[in-house]
mmCIF file of C-alpha atoms in Angstrom:
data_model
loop_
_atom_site.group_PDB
_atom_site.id
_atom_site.type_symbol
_atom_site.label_atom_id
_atom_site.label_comp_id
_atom_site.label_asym_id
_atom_site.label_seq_id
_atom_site.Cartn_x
_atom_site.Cartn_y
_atom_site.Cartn_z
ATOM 1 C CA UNK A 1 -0.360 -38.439 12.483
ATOM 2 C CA UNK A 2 -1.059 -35.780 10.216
ATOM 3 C CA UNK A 3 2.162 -33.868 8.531
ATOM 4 C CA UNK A 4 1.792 -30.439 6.503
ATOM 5 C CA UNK A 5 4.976 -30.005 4.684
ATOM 6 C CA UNK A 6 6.434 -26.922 3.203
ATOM 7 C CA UNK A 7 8.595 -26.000 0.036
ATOM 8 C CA UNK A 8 11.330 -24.300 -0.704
ATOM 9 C CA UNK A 9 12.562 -23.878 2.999
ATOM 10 C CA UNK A 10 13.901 -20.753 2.073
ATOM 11 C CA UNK A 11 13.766 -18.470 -0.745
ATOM 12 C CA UNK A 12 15.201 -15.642 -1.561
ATOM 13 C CA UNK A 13 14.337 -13.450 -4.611
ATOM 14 C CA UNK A 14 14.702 -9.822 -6.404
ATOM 15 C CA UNK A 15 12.174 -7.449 -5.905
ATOM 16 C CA UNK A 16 9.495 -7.639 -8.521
ATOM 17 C CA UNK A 17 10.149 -11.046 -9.029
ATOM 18 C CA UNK A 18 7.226 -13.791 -8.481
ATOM 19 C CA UNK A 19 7.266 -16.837 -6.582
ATOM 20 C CA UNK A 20 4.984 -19.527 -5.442
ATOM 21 C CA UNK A 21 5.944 -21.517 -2.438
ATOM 22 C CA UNK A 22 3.969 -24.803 -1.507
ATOM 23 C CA UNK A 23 2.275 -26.889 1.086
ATOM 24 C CA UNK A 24 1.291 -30.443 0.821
ATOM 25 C CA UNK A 25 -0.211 -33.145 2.884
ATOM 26 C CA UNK A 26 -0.995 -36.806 2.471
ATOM 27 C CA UNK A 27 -4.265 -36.286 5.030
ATOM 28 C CA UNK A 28 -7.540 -34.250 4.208
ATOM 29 C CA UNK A 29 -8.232 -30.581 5.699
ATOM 30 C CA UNK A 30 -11.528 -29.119 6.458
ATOM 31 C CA UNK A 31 -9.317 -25.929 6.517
ATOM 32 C CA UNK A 32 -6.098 -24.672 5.107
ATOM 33 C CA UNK A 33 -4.509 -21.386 6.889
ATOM 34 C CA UNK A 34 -1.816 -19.420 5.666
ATOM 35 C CA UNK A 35 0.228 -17.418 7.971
ATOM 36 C CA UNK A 36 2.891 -14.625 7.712
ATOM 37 C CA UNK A 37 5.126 -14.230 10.770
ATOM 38 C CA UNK A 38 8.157 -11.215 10.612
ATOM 39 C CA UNK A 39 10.770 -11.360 12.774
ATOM 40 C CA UNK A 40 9.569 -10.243 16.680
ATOM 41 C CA UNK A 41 5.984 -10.909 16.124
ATOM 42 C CA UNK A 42 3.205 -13.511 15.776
ATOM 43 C CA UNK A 43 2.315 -15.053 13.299
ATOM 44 C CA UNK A 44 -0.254 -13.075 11.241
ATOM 45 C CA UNK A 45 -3.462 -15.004 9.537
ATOM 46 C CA UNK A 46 -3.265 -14.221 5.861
ATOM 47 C CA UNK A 47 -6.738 -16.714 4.657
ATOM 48 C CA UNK A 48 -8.288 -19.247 5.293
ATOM 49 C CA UNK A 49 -9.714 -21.770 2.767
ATOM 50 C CA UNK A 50 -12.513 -24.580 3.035
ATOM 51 C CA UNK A 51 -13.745 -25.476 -0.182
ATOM 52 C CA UNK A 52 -12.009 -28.065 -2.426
ATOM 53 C CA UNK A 53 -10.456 -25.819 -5.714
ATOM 54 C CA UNK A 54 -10.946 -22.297 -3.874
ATOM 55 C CA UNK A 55 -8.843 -19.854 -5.008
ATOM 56 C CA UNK A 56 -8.659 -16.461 -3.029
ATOM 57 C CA UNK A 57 -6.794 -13.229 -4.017
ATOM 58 C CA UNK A 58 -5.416 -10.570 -1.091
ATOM 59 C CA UNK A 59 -3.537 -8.396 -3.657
ATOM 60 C CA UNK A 60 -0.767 -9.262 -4.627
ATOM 61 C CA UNK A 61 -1.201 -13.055 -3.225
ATOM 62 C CA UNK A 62 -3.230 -15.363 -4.351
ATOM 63 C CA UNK A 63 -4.224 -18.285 -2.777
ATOM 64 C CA UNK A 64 -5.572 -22.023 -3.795
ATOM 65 C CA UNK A 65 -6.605 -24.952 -1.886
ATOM 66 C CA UNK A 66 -5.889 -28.251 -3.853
ATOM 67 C CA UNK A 67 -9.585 -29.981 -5.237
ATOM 68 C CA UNK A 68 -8.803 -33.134 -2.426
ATOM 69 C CA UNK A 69 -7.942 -30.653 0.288
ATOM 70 C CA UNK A 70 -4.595 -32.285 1.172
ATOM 71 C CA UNK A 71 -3.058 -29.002 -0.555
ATOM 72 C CA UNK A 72 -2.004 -25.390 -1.269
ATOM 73 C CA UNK A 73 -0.033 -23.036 -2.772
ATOM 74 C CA UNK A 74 0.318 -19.596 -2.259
ATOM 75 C CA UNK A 75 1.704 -17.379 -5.665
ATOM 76 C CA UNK A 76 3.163 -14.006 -4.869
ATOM 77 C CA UNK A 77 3.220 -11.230 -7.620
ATOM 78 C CA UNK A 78 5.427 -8.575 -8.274
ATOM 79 C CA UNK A 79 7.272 -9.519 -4.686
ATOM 80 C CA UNK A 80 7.982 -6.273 -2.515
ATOM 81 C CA UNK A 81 10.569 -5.947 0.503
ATOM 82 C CA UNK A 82 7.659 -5.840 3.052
ATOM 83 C CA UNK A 83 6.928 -9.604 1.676
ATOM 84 C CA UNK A 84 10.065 -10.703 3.797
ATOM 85 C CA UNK A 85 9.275 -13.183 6.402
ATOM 86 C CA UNK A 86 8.238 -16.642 7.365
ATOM 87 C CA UNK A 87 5.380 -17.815 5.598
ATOM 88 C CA UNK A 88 3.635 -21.079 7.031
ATOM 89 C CA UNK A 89 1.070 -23.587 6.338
ATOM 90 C CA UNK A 90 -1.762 -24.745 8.741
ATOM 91 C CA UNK A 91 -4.306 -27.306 8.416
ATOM 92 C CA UNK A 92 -7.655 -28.748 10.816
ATOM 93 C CA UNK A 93 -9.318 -31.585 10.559
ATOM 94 C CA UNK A 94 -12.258 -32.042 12.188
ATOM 95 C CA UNK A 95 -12.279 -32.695 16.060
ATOM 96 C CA UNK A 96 -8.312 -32.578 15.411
ATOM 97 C CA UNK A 97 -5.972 -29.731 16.640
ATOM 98 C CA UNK A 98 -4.264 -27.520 13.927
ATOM 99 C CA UNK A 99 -1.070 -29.123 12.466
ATOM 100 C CA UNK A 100 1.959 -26.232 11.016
ATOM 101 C CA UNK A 101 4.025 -26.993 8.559
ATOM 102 C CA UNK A 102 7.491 -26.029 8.740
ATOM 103 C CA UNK A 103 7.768 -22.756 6.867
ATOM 104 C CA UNK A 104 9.294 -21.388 4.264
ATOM 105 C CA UNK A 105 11.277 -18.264 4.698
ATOM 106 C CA UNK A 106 11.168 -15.764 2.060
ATOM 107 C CA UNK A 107 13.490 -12.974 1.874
ATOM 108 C CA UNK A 108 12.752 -10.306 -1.157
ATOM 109 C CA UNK A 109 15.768 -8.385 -1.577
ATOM 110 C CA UNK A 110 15.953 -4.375 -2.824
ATOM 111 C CA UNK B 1 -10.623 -11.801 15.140
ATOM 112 C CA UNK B 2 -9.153 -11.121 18.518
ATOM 113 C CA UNK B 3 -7.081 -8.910 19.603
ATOM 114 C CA UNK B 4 -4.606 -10.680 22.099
ATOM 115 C CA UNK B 5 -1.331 -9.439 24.456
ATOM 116 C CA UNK B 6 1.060 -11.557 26.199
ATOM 117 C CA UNK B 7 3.586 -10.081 29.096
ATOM 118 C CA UNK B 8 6.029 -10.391 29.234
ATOM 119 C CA UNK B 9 7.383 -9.747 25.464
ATOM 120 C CA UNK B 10 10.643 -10.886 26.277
ATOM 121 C CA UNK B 11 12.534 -12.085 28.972
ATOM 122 C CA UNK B 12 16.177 -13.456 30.356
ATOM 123 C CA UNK B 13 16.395 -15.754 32.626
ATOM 124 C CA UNK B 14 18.465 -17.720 34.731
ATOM 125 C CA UNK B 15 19.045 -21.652 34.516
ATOM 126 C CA UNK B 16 16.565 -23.098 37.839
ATOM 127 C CA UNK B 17 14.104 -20.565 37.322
ATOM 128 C CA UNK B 18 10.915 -20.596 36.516
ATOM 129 C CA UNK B 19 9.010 -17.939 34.526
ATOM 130 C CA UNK B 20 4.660 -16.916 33.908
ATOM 131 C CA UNK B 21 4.089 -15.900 30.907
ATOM 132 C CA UNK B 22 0.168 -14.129 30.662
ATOM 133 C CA UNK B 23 -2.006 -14.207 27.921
ATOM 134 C CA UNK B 24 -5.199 -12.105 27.837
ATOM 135 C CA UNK B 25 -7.865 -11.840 24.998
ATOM 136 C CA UNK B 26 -10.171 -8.566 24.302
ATOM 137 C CA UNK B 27 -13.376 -11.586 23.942
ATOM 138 C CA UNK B 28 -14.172 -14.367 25.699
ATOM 139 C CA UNK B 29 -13.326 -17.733 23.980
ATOM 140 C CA UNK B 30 -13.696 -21.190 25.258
ATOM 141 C CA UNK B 31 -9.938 -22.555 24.209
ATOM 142 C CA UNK B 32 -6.561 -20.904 24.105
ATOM 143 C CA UNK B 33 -3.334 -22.269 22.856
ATOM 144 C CA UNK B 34 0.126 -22.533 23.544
ATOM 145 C CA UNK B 35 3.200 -23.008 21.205
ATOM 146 C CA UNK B 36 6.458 -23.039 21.626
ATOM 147 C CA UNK B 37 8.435 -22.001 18.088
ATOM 148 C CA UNK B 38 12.170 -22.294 18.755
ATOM 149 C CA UNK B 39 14.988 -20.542 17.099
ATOM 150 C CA UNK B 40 14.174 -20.999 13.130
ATOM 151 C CA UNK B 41 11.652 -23.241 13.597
ATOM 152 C CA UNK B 42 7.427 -23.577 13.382
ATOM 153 C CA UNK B 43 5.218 -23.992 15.924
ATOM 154 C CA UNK B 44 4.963 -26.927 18.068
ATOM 155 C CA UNK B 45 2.084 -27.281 20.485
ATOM 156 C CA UNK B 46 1.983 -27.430 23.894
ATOM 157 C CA UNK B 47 -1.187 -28.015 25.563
ATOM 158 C CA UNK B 48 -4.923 -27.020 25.125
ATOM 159 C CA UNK B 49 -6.097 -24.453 27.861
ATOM 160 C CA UNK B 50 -9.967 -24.655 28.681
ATOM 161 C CA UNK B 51 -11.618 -22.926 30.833
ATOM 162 C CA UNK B 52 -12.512 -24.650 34.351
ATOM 163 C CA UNK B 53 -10.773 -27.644 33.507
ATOM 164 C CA UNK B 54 -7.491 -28.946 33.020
ATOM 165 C CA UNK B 55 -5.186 -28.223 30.115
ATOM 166 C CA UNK B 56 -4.813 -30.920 28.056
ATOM 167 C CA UNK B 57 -1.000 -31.546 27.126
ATOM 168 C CA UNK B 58 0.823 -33.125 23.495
ATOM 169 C CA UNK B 59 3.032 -35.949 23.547
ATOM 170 C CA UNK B 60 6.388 -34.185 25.054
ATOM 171 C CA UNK B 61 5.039 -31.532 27.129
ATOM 172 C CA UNK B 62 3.624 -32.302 30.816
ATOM 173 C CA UNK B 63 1.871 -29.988 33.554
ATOM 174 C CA UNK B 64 5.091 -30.090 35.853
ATOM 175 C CA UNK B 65 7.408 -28.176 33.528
ATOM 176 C CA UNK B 66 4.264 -26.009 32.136
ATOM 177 C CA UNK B 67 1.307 -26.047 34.451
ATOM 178 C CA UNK B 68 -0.983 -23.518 32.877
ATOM 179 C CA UNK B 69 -3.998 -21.638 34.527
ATOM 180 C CA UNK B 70 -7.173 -20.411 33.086
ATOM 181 C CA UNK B 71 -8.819 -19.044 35.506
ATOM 182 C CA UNK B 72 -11.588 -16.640 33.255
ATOM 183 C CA UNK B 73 -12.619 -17.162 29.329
ATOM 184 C CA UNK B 74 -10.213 -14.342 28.483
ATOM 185 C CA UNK B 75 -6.959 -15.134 30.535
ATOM 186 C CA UNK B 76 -4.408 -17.637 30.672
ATOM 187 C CA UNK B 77 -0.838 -18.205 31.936
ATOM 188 C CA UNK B 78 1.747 -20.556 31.159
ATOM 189 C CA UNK B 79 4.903 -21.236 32.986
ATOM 190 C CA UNK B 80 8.057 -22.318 32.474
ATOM 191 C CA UNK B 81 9.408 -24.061 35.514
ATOM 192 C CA UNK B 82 12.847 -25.081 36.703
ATOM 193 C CA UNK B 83 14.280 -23.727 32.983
ATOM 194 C CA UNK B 84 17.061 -24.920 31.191
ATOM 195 C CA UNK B 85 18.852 -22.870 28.462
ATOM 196 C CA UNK B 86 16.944 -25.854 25.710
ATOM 197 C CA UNK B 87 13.891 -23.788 26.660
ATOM 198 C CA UNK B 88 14.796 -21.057 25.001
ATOM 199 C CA UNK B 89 11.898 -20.370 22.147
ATOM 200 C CA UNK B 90 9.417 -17.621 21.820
ATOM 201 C CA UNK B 91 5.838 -19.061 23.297
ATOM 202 C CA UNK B 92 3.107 -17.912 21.839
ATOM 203 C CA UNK B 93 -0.960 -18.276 22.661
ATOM 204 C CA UNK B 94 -3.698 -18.280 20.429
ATOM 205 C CA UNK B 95 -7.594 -18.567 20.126
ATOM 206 C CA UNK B 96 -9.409 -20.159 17.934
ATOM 207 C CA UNK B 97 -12.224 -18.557 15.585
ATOM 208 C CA UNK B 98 -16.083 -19.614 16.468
ATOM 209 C CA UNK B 99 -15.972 -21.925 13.255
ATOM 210 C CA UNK B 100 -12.542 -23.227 14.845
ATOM 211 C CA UNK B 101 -11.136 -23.055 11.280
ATOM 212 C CA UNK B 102 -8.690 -20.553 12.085
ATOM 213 C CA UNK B 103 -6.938 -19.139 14.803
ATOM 214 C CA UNK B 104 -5.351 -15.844 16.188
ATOM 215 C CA UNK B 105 -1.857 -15.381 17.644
ATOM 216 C CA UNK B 106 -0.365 -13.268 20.199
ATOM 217 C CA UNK B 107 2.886 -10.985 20.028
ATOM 218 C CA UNK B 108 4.845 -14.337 21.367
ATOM 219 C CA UNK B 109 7.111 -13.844 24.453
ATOM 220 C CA UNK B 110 10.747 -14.076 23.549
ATOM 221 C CA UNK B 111 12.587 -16.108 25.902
ATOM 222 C CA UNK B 112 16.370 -16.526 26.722
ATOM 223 C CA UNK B 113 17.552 -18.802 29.322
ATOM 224 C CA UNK B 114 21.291 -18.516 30.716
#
């Protein structure tokens, strides 16, 4: 059984402050997703990453997907208000269905 | 991406019940997904919906508590039958992308059972 897991559970920081929160796996992705979900709504795709060692920037996030593909991390700079939310992890395997970590909530206080 | 409703968005209903929750998709795709994410929780998956054949269920979850219908490549319903107030979660559907590397949520339906 494949098992994405998260860390910290929860966070909470200062505005402007950075943070990187974590997702790791003992099984090998062809895929990591990241996802942001606020409270009342679906969770949003943030990126995807295939390649062993990518790293991907979206602003203020950037992105990296471990060289063996079992892991990620996702840094956040300079952490605004509208970061608040649940932030979570999802990997695919080939021919498998897409496993979800178990989140990590981030609140960025004012 | 895909743009994807549900209906309803929320809902509160009574213990016995049952309730359909739709899902429709502005493109047609050949599987759609549904999740249930309870309170402060991720996302646990229900079954696999494809179109003109039955939905294929996880460990946990079978087809008399949420028989699920896709009758078209852009529709699907779920629904929760004879509900309890444990089946209070927000479910949620998805697609995934052509590559099937990622996939695409809905708005989730918020339910509250009594």
């Amino acid at each position: 059984t494949q098992l994405l897991e998260q860390s910290p559970q929860f966070l909470s920081i200062q505005e402007g402050e950075n943070l990187t929160v974590y997702c790791n796996s003992s099984s090998v992705f062809s895929s990591l997703q990241w996802y942001r979900q606020e409270p009342g709504e679906g969770p949003v795709l943030l990126v995807t990453v295939v390649t062993g060692g990518e790293v991907k920037k979206l602003k203020r996030l950037t992105f990296q997907f471990g060289d063996a593909r079992k892991d990620s991390s996702l840094h956040i700079t300079a952490a605004q208000t509208g970061d608040t939310g649940l932030y979570l992890c999802a990997g695919v395997s080939y021919g498998q269905n897409f496993v979800f970590g178990p989140g990590t909530r981030l609140s960025v206080l004012p | 991406s895909a743009v994807i409703s549900q209906k309803p968005s929320r809902d509160i209903c009574q213990r016995g019940t049952s309730l359909t929750i739709q899902c429709q998709v502005d493109s047609q795709v050949t599987m759609m997904f549904w999740y249930r994410q309870q309170p402060g929780q991720s996302l646990t998956l229900i079954a696999t919906a494809n179109q003109g054949s039955e939905a294929t269920y996880e460990s946990g979850f079978v087809i008399d508590k949420f028989p699920i219908s896709r009758p078209n490549l852009t529709f699907s319903t779920l629904t929760v039958s004879n509900m309890s107030p444990e089946d209070s979660s927000i479910y949620l559907c998805s697609v995934a992308s052509g590559d099937q590397e990622t996939q695409y949520f809905g708005p989730g339906t918020r339910l509250l059972v009594l």
